[in-house]
mmCIF file of C-alpha atoms in Angstrom:
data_model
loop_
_atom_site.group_PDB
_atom_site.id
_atom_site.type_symbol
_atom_site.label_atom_id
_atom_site.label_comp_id
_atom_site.label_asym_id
_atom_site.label_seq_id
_atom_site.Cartn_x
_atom_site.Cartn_y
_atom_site.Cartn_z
ATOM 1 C CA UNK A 1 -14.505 -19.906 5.827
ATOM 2 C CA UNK A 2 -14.993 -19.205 2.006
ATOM 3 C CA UNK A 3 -11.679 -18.644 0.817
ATOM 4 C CA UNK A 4 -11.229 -16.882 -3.149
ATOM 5 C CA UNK A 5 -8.407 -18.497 -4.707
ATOM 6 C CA UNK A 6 -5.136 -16.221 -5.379
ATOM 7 C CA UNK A 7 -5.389 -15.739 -9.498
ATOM 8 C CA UNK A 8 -1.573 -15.650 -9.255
ATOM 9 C CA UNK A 9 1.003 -16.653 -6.509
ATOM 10 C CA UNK A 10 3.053 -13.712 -6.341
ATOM 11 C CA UNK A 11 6.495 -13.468 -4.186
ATOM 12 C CA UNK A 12 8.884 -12.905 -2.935
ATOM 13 C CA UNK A 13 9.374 -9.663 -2.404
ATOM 14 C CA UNK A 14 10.255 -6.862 0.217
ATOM 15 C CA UNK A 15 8.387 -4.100 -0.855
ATOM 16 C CA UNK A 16 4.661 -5.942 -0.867
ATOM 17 C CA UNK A 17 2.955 -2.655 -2.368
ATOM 18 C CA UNK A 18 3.756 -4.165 -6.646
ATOM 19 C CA UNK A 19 2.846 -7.771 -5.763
ATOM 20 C CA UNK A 20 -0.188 -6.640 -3.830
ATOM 21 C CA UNK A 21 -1.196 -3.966 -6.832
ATOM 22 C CA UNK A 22 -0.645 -7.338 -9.098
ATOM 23 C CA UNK A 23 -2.811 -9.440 -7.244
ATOM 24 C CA UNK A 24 -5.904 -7.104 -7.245
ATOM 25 C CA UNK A 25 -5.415 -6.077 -10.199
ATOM 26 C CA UNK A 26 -5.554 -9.873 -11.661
ATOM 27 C CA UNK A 27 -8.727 -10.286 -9.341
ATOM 28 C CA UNK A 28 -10.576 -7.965 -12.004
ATOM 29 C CA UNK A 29 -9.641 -9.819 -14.853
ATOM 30 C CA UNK A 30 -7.388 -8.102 -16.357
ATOM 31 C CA UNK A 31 -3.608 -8.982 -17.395
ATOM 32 C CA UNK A 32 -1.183 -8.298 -14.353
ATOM 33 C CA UNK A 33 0.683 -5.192 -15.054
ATOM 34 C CA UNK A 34 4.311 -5.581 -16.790
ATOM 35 C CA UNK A 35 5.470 -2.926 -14.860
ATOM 36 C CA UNK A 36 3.855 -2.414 -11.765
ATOM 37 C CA UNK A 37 6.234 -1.447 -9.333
ATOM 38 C CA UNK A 38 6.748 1.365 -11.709
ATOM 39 C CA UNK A 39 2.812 2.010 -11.538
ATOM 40 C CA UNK A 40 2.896 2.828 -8.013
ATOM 41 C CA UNK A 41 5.026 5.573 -8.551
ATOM 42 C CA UNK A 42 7.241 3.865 -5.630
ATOM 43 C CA UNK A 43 10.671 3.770 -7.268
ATOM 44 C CA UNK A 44 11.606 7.054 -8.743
ATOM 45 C CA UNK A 45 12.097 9.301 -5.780
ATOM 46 C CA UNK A 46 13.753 8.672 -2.578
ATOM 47 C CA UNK A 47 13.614 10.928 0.929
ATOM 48 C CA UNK A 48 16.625 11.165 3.392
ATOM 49 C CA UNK A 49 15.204 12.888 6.208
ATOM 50 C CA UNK A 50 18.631 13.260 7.700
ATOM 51 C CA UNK A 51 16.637 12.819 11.630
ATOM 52 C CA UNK A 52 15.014 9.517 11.119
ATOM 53 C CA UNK A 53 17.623 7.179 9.618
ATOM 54 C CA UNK A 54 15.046 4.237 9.373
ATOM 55 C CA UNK A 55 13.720 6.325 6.174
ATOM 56 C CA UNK A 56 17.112 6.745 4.860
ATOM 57 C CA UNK A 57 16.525 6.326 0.784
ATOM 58 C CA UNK A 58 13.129 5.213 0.974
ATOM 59 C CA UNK A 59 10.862 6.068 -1.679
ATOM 60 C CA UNK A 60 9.064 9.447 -1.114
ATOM 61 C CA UNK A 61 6.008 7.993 -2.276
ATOM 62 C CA UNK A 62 4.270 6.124 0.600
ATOM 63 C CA UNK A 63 3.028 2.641 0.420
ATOM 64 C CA UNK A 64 -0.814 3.353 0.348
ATOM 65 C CA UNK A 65 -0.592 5.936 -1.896
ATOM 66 C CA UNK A 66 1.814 3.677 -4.098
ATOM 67 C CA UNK A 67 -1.156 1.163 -4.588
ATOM 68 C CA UNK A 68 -3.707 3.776 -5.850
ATOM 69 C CA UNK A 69 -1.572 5.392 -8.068
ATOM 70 C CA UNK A 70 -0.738 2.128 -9.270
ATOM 71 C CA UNK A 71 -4.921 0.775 -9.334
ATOM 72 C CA UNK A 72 -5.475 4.042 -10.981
ATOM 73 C CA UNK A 73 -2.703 3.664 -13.939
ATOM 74 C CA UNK A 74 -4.457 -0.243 -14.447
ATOM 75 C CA UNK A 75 -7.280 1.432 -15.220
ATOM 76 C CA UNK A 76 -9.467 -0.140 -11.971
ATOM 77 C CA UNK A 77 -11.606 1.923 -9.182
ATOM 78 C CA UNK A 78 -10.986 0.979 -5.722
ATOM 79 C CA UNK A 79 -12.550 1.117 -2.599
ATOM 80 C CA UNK A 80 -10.535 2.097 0.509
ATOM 81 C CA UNK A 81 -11.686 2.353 4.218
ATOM 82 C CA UNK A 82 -9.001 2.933 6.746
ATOM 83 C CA UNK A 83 -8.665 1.049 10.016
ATOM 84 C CA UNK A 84 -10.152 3.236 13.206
ATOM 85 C CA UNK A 85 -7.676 3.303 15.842
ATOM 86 C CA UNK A 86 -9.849 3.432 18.181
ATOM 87 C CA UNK A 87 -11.377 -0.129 19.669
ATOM 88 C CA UNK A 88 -14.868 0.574 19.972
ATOM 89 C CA UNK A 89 -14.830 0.533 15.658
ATOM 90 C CA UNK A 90 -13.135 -2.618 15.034
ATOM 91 C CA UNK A 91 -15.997 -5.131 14.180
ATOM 92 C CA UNK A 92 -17.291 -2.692 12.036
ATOM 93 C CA UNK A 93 -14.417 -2.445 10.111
ATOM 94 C CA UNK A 94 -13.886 -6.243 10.494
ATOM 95 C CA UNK A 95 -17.671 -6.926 8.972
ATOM 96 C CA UNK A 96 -17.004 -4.794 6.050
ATOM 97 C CA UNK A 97 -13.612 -7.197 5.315
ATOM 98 C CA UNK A 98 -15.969 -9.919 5.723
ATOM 99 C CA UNK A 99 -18.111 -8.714 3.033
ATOM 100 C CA UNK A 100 -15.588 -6.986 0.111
ATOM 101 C CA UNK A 101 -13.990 -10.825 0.875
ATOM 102 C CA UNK A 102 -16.851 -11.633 -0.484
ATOM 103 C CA UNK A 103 -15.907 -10.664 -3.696
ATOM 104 C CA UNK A 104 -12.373 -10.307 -4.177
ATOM 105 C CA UNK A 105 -9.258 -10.183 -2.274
ATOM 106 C CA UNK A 106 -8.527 -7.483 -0.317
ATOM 107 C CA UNK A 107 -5.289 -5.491 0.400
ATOM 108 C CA UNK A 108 -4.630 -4.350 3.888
ATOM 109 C CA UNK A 109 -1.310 -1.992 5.062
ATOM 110 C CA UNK A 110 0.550 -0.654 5.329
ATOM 111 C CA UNK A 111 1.800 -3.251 8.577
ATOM 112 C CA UNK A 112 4.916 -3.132 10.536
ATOM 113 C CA UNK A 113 6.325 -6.935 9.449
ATOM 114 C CA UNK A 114 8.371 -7.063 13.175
ATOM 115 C CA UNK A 115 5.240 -6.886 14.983
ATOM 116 C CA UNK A 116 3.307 -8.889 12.563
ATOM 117 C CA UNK A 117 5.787 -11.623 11.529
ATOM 118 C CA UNK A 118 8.507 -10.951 14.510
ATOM 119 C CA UNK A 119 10.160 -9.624 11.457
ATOM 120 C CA UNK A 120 13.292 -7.735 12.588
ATOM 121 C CA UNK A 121 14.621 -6.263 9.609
ATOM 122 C CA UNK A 122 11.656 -4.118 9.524
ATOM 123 C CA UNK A 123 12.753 -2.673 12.928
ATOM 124 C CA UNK A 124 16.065 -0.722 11.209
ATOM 125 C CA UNK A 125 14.255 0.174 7.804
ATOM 126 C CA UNK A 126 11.416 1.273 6.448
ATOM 127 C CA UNK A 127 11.089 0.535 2.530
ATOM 128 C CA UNK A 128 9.252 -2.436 2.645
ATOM 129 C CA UNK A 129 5.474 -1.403 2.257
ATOM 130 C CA UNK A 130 4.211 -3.958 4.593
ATOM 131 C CA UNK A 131 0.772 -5.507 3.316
ATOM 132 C CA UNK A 132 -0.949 -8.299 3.381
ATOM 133 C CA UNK A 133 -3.636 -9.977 0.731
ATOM 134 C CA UNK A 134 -6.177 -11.290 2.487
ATOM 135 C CA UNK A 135 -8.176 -13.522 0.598
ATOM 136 C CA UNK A 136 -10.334 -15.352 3.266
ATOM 137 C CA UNK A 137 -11.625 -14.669 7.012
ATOM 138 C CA UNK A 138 -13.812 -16.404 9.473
ATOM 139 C CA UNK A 139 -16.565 -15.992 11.925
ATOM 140 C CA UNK A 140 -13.940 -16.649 14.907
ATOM 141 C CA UNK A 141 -11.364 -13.815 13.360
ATOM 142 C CA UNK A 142 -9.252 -15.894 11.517
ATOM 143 C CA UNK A 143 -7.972 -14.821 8.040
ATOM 144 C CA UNK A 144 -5.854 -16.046 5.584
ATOM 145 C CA UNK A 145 -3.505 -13.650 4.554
ATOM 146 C CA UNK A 146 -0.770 -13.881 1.895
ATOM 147 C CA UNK A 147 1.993 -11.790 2.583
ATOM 148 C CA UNK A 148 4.430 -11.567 -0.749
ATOM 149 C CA UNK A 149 7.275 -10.621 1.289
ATOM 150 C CA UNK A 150 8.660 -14.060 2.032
ATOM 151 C CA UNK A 151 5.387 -15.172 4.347
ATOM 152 C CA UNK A 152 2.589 -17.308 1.566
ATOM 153 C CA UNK A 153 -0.646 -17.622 2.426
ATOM 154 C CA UNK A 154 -0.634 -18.127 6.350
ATOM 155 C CA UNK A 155 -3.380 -18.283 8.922
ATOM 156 C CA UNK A 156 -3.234 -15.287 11.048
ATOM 157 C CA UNK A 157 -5.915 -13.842 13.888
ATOM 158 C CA UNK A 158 -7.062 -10.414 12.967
ATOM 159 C CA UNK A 159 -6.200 -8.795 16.455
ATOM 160 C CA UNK A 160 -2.334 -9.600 15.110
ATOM 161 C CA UNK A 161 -3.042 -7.159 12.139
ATOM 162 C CA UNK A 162 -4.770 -5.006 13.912
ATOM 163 C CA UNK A 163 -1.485 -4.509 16.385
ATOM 164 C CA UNK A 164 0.504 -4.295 13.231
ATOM 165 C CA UNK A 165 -1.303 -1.525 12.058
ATOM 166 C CA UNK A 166 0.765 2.073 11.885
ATOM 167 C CA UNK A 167 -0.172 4.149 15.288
ATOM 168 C CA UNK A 168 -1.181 7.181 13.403
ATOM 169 C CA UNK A 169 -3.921 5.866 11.459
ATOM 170 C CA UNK A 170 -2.620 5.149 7.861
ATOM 171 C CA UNK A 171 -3.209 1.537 7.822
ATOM 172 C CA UNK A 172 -6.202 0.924 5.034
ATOM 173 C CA UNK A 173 -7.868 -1.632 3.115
ATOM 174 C CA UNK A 174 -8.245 -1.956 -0.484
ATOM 175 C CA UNK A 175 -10.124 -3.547 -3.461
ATOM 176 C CA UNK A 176 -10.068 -3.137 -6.889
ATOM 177 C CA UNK A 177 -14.038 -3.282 -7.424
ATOM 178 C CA UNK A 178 -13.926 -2.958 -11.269
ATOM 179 C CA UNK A 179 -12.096 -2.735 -14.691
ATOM 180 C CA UNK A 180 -13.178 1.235 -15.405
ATOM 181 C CA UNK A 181 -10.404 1.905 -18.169
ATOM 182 C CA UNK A 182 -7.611 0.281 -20.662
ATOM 183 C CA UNK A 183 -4.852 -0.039 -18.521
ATOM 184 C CA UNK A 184 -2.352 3.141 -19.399
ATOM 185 C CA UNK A 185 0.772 2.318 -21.593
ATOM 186 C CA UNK A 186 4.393 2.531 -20.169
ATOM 187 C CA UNK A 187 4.593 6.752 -21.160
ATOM 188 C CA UNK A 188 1.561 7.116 -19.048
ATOM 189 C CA UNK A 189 3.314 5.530 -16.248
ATOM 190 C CA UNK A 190 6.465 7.538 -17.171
ATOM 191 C CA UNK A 191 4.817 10.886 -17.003
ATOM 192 C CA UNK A 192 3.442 9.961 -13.238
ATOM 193 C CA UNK A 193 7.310 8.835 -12.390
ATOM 194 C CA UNK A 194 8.063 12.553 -13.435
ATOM 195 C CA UNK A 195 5.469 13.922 -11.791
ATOM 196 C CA UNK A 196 6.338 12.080 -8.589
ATOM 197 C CA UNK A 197 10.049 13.492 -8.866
ATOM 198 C CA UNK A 198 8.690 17.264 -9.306
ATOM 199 C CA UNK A 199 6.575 17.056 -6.513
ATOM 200 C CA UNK A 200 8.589 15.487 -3.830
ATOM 201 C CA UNK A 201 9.971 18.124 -1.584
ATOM 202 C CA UNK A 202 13.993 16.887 -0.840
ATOM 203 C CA UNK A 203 14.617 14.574 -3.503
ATOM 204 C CA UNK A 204 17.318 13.922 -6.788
ATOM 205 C CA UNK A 205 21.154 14.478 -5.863
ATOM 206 C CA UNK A 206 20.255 17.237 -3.196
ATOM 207 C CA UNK A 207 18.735 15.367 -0.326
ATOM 208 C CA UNK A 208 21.673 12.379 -0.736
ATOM 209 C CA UNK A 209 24.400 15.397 -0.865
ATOM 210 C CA UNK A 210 22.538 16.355 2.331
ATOM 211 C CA UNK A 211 22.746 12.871 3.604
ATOM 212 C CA UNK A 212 26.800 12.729 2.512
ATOM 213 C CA UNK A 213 27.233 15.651 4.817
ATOM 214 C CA UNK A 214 25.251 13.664 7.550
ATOM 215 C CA UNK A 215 27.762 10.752 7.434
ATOM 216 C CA UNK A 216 30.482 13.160 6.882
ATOM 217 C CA UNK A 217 29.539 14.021 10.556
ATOM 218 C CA UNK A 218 28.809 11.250 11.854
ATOM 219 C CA UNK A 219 27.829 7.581 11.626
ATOM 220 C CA UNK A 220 26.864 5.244 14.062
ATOM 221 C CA UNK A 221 26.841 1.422 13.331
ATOM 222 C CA UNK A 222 23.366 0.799 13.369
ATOM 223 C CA UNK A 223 22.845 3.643 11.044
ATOM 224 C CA UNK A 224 25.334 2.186 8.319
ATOM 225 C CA UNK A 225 23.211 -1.204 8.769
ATOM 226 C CA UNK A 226 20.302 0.688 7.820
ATOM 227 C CA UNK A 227 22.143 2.823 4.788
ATOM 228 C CA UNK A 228 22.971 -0.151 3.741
ATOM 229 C CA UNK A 229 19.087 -1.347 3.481
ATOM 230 C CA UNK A 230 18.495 2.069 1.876
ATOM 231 C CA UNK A 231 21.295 2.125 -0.651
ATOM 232 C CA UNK A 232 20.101 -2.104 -2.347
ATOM 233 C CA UNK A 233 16.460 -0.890 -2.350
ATOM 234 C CA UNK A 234 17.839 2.210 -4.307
ATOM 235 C CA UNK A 235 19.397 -0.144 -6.451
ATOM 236 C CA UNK A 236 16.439 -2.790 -6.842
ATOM 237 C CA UNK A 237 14.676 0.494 -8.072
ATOM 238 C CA UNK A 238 17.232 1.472 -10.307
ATOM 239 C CA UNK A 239 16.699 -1.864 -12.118
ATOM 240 C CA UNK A 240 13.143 -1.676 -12.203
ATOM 241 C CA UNK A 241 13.509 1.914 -13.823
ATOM 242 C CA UNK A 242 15.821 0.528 -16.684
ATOM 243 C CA UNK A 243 12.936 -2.158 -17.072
ATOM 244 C CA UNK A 244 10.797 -0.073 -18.011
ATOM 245 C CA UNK A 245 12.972 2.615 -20.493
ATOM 246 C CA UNK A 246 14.208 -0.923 -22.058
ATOM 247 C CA UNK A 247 11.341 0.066 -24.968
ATOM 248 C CA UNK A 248 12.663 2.959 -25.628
ATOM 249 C CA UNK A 249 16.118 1.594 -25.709
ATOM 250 C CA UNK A 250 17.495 3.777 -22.701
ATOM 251 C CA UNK A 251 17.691 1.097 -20.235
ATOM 252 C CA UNK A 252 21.648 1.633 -20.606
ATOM 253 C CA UNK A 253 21.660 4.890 -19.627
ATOM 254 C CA UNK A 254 21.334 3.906 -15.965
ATOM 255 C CA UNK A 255 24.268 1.602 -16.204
ATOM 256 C CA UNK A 256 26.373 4.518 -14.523
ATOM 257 C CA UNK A 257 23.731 4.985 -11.933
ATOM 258 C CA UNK A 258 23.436 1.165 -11.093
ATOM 259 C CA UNK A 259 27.461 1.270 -11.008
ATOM 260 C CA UNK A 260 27.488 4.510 -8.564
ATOM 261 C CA UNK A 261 24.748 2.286 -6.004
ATOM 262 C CA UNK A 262 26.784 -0.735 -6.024
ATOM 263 C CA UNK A 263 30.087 1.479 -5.001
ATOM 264 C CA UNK A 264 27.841 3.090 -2.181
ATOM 265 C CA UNK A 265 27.021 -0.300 -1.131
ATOM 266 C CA UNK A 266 30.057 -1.479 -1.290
ATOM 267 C CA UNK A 267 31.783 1.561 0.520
ATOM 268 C CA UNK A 268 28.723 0.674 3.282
ATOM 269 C CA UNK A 269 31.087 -1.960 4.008
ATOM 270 C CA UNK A 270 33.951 -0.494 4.286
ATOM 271 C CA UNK A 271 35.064 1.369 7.431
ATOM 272 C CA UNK A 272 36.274 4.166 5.665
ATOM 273 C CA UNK A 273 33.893 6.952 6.350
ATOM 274 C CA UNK A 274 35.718 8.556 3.266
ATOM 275 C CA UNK A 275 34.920 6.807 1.030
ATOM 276 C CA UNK A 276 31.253 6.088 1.659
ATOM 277 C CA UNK A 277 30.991 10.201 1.594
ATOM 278 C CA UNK A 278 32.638 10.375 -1.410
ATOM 279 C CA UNK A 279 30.753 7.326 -2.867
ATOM 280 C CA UNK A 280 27.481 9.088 -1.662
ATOM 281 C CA UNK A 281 28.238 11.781 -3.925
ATOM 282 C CA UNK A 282 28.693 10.290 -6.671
ATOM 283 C CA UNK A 283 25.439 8.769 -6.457
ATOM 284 C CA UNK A 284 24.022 11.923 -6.032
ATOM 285 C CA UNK A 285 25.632 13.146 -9.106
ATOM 286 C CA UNK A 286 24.020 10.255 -11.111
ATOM 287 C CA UNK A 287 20.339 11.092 -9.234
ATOM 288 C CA UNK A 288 20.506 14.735 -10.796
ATOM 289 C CA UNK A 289 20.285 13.228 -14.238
ATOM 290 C CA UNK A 290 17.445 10.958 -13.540
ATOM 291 C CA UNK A 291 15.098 13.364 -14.137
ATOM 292 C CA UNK A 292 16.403 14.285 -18.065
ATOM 293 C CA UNK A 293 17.054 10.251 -18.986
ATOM 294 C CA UNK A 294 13.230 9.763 -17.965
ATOM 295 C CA UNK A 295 12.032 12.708 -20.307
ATOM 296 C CA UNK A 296 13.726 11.543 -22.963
ATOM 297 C CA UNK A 297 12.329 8.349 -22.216
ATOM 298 C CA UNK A 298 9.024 9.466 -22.387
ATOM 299 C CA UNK A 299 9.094 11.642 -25.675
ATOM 300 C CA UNK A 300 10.258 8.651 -27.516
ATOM 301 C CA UNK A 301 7.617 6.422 -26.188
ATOM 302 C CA UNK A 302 5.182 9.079 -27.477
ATOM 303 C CA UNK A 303 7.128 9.507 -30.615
ATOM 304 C CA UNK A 304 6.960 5.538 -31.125
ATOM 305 C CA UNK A 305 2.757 5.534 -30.212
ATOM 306 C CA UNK A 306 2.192 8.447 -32.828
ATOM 307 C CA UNK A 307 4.321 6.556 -35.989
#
């Protein structure tokens, strides 16, 4: 097995979609995004489809899509071919892995992480965008494949990814095959954050109010494990966000909103249904104004590029 060295050891984190991005990004030669969980578009809307708690304040932009938009903003082209669910087209898809490896890493998701790792966390919530870089693979099906959510560079047969795969048909691979562009500055990313916002269909204070009146209702324990999972990775976002508006000296304007998600999370914890409805509103509140902080944000990072 040839195996193409990682240009960068990146973990650990939960959501693999910004390390992978990073990885294949460096793999072209070019500088790893400063901002690239913010280039997939992942963290500035969430969904709370109030029927499938394990999506409970995920981000509305899905994994696979999350590392396009992200390839795209870094100014590379990329090659995607999804994995055929049916077992007749497997080698096929297998040889072509075999020769992109060839070049470059590849990323492959997104992958359930319980069936791929025994990874039980991924069982009660879905934000991690489970994917693995695969940087080397064999004649007998063996491939080393980093995952950068706590699981390095492991040796792992590629019937176990296959099972990991989703059941419907999502699960791809990528490449970054070339350097087409200058990577796009932070209003550039910005403007797709916005974009992502307007065009999700139950996001911003509405969908959590909805959610509020869910747990008003009722709550069972599992599902305040899981809004608990929902409610940090809101928060981990959050952060990222303020990252980003830091050059346009706004990154303190989320300060309330960071505030609001560490009340929710702490009122997770509490057994006062109460006052995790209550506390669910208020984040809601703060999720209203997102959209006007990251406008702002945006004109003065255009401002700043024109003087």
């Amino acid at each position: 097995m040839t195996v193409r060295p990682l240009p960068t050891y990146f973990g650990k984190s939960r959501d693999a979609v910004a390390p992978a991005l990073t990885m294949l990004v460096a793999a072209t030669g070019l500088p790893a995004p400063a901002h690239a969980d913010c280039a997939t578009g992942r963290p500035f809307a969430v969904q709370t489809p109030v029927s499938r708690p394990t999506s409970w304040l995920t981000p509305s932009v899905e994994p696979l899509a999350g590392l396009l938009n992200g390839l795209r903003i870094c100014g590379c082209t990329a090659d995607m071919l999804r994995m055929p669910t049916e077992s007749s087209s497997l080698d096929e898809f297998w040889a072509t892995q075999a020769m992109w490896l060839a070049g470059g890493p590849v990323a492959i998701g997104p992958l359930s992480r319980h069936k791929l790792w025994d990874f039980l966390e991924d069982r009660y919530h879905a934000e991690g965008g489970g994917f693995v870089v695969v940087v080397g693979l064999d004649a007998d099906g063996i491939l080393i494949a980093h995952d950068p959510a706590g699981f390095p560079l492991r040796m792992v047969h590629r019937d176990r990814i296959t099972e990991a795969a989703e059941p419907d048909g999502r699960t791809s691979a990528v490449r970054a095959t070339s350097a087409t562009a200058p990577p796009a500055g932070n209003a550039a990313v910005l403007e797709q954050g916005i974009a992502v916002r307007r065009a999700a269909a139950a996001t911003g204070g509405g969908a959590i109010r909805s959610l509020a009146d869910r747990v008003k209702a009722n709550l069972r324990s599992s599902e305040r494990a899981t809004l608990g999972f929902g409610i940090s990775g809101r928060g981990r976002s959050l952060a990222r966000i303020a990252s980003l508006l830091a050059a346009s000296d706004l990154d303190g304007a989320l300060d309330g909103h960071r505030r609001a998600c560490a009340d929710a999370l702490d009122a997770v914890r509490d057994t006062d249904r109460r006052r995790l409805v209550d506390a669910l509103r208020g984040l809601a509140t703060h999720e209203d104004r997102l959209d006007e902080i990251l406008e702002r944000g945006q004109s003065r990072m255009i401002g700043d590029s024109v003087a």
